[in-house]
Short mmCIF file of C-alpha atoms and ligand atoms in Angstrom, two decimals:
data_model
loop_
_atom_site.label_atom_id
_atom_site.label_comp_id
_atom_site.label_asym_id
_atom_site.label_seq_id
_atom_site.Cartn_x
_atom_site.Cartn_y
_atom_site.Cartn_z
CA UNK K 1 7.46 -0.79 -0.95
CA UNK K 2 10.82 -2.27 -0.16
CA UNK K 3 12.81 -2.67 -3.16
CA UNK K 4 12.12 -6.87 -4.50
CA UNK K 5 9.88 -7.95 -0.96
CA UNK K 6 8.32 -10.25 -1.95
CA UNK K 7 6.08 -9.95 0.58
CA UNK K 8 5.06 -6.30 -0.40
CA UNK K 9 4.93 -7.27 -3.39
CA UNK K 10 1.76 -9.59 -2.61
CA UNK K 11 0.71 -6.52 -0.33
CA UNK K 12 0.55 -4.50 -3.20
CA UNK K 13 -0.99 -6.88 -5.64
CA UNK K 14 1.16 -7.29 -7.94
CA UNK K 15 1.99 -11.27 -7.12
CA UNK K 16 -1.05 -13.24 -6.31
CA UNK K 17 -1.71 -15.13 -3.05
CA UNK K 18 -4.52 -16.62 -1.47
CA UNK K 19 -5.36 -13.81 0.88
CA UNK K 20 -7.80 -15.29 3.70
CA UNK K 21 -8.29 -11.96 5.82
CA UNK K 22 -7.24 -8.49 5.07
CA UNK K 23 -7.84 -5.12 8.02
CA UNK K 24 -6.69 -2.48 9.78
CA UNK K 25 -3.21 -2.50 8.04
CA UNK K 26 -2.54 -6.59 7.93
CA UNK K 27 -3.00 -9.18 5.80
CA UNK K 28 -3.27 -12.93 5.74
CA UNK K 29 -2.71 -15.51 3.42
CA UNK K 30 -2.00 -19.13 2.85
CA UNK K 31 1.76 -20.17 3.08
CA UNK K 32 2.65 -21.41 -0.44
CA UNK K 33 4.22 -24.46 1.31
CA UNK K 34 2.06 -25.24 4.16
CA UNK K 35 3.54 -27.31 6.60
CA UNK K 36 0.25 -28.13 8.52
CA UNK K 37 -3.17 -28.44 7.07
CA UNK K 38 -3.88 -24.43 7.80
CA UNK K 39 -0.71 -22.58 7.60
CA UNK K 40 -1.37 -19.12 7.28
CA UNK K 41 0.76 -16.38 7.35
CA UNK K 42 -0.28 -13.02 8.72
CA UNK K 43 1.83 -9.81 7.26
CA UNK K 44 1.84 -6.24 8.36
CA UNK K 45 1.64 -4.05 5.18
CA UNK K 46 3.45 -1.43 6.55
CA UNK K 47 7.11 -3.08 5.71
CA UNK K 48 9.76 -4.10 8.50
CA UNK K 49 12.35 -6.53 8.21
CA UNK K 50 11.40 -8.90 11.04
CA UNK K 51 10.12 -9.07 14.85
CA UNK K 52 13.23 -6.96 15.97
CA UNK K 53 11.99 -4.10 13.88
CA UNK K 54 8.53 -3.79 15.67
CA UNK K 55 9.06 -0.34 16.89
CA UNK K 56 8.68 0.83 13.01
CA UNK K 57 5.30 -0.18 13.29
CA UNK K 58 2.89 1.83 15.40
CA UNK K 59 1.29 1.47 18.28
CA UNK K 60 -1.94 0.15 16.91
CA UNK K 61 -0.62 -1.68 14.70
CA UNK K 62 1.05 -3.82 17.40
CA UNK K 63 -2.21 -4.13 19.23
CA UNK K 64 -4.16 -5.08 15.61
CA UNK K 65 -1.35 -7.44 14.57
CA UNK K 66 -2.35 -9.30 18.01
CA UNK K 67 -5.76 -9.26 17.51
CA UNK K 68 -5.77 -9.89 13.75
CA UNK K 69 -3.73 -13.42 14.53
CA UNK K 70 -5.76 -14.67 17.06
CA UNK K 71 -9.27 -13.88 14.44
CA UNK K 72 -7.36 -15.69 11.65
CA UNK K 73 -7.02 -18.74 13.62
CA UNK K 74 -10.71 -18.19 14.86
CA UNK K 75 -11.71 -17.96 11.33
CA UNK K 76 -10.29 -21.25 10.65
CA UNK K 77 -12.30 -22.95 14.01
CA UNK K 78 -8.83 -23.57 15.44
CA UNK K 79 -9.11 -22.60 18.90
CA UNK K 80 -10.84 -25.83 20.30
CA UNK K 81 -8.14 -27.96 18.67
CA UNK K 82 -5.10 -25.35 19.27
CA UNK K 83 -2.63 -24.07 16.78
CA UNK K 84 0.94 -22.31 17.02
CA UNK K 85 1.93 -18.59 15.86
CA UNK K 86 5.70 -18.04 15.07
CA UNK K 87 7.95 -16.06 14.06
CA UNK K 88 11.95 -16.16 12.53
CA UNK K 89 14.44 -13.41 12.88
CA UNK K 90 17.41 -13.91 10.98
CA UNK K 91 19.99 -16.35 10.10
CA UNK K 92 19.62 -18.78 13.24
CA UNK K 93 15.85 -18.62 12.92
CA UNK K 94 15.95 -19.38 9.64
CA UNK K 95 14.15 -16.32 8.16
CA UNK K 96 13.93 -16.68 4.50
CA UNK K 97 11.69 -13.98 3.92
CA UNK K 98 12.54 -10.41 5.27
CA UNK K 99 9.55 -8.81 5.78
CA UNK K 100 7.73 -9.61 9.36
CA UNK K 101 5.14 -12.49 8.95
CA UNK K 102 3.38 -14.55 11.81
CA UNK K 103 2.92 -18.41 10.68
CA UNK K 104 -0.53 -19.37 12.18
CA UNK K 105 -0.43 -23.17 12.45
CA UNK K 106 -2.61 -26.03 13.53
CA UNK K 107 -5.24 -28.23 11.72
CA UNK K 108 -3.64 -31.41 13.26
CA UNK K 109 -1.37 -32.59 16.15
CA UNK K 110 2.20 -30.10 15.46
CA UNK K 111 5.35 -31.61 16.47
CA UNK K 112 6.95 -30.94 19.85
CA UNK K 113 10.73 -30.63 18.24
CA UNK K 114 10.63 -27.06 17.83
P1 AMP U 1 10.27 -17.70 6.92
O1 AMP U 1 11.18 -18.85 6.64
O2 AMP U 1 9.84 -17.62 8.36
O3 AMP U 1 10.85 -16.41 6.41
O4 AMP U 1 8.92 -18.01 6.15
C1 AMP U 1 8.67 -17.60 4.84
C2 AMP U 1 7.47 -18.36 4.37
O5 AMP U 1 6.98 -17.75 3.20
C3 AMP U 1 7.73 -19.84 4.04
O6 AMP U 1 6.90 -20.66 4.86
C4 AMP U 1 7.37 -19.93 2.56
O7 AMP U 1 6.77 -21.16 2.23
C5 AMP U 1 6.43 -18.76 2.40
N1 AMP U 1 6.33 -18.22 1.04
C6 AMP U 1 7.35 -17.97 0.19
N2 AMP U 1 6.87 -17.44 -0.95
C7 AMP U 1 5.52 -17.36 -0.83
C8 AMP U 1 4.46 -16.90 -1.67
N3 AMP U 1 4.70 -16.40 -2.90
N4 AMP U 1 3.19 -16.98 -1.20
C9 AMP U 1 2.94 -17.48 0.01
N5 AMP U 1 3.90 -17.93 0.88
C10 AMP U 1 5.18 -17.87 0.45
#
């Protein structure tokens, strides 16, 4: 575990979240301050700092993290409607937490400024 991620730290347990899905290495859970009726964020539990650290990840875990998005947003019948996956690297994206995480959005109409 990274020293005070908070994000391993709900990997590990040890500070609740609503966890929605959990395989093959990731996790999902609701964001704590959803900004769309689902907001989910999905969290490899192997720890990197962001997108630009992918390569510390493996090989299948690339290829799961891809899959394991796209099921969350199945499992929340949001592929009819449509929803948005995102994700911040650093000070101009606005990262707050260090520790990669995909937002899975949708549940209604998402605005078009971003
Ligand atoms: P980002 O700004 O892309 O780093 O996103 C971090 C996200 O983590 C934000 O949407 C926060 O609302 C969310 N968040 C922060 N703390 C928690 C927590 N304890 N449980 C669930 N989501 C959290």
């Amino acid at each position: 575990m990274a020293d005070a991620c908070l994000f391993c730290s709900i990997v590990a347990g040890a500070i609740p979240a609503e966890v929605v899905r959990r395989e093959n290495g990731m996790i999902a859970f609701n964001d704590i301050a959803p900004k769309a009726p689902v907001h989910v964020l999905v969290v490899p539990e192997r720890h990197v700092d962001s997108l630009a650290g992918v390569e510390g990840l493996t090989p299948g875990e690339r290829a799961d993290m891809l899959a394991f998005i796209a099921a969350v947003a199945r499992d929340h019948d949001l592929e009819g409607t449509g929803y948005r996956v995102t994700t911040n690297h650093g000070d101009d994206g606005r990262q707050s937490v260090h520790h990669l995480h995909w937002h899975v959005m949708g549940g209604a109409p998402l605005s078009d400024t971003m």
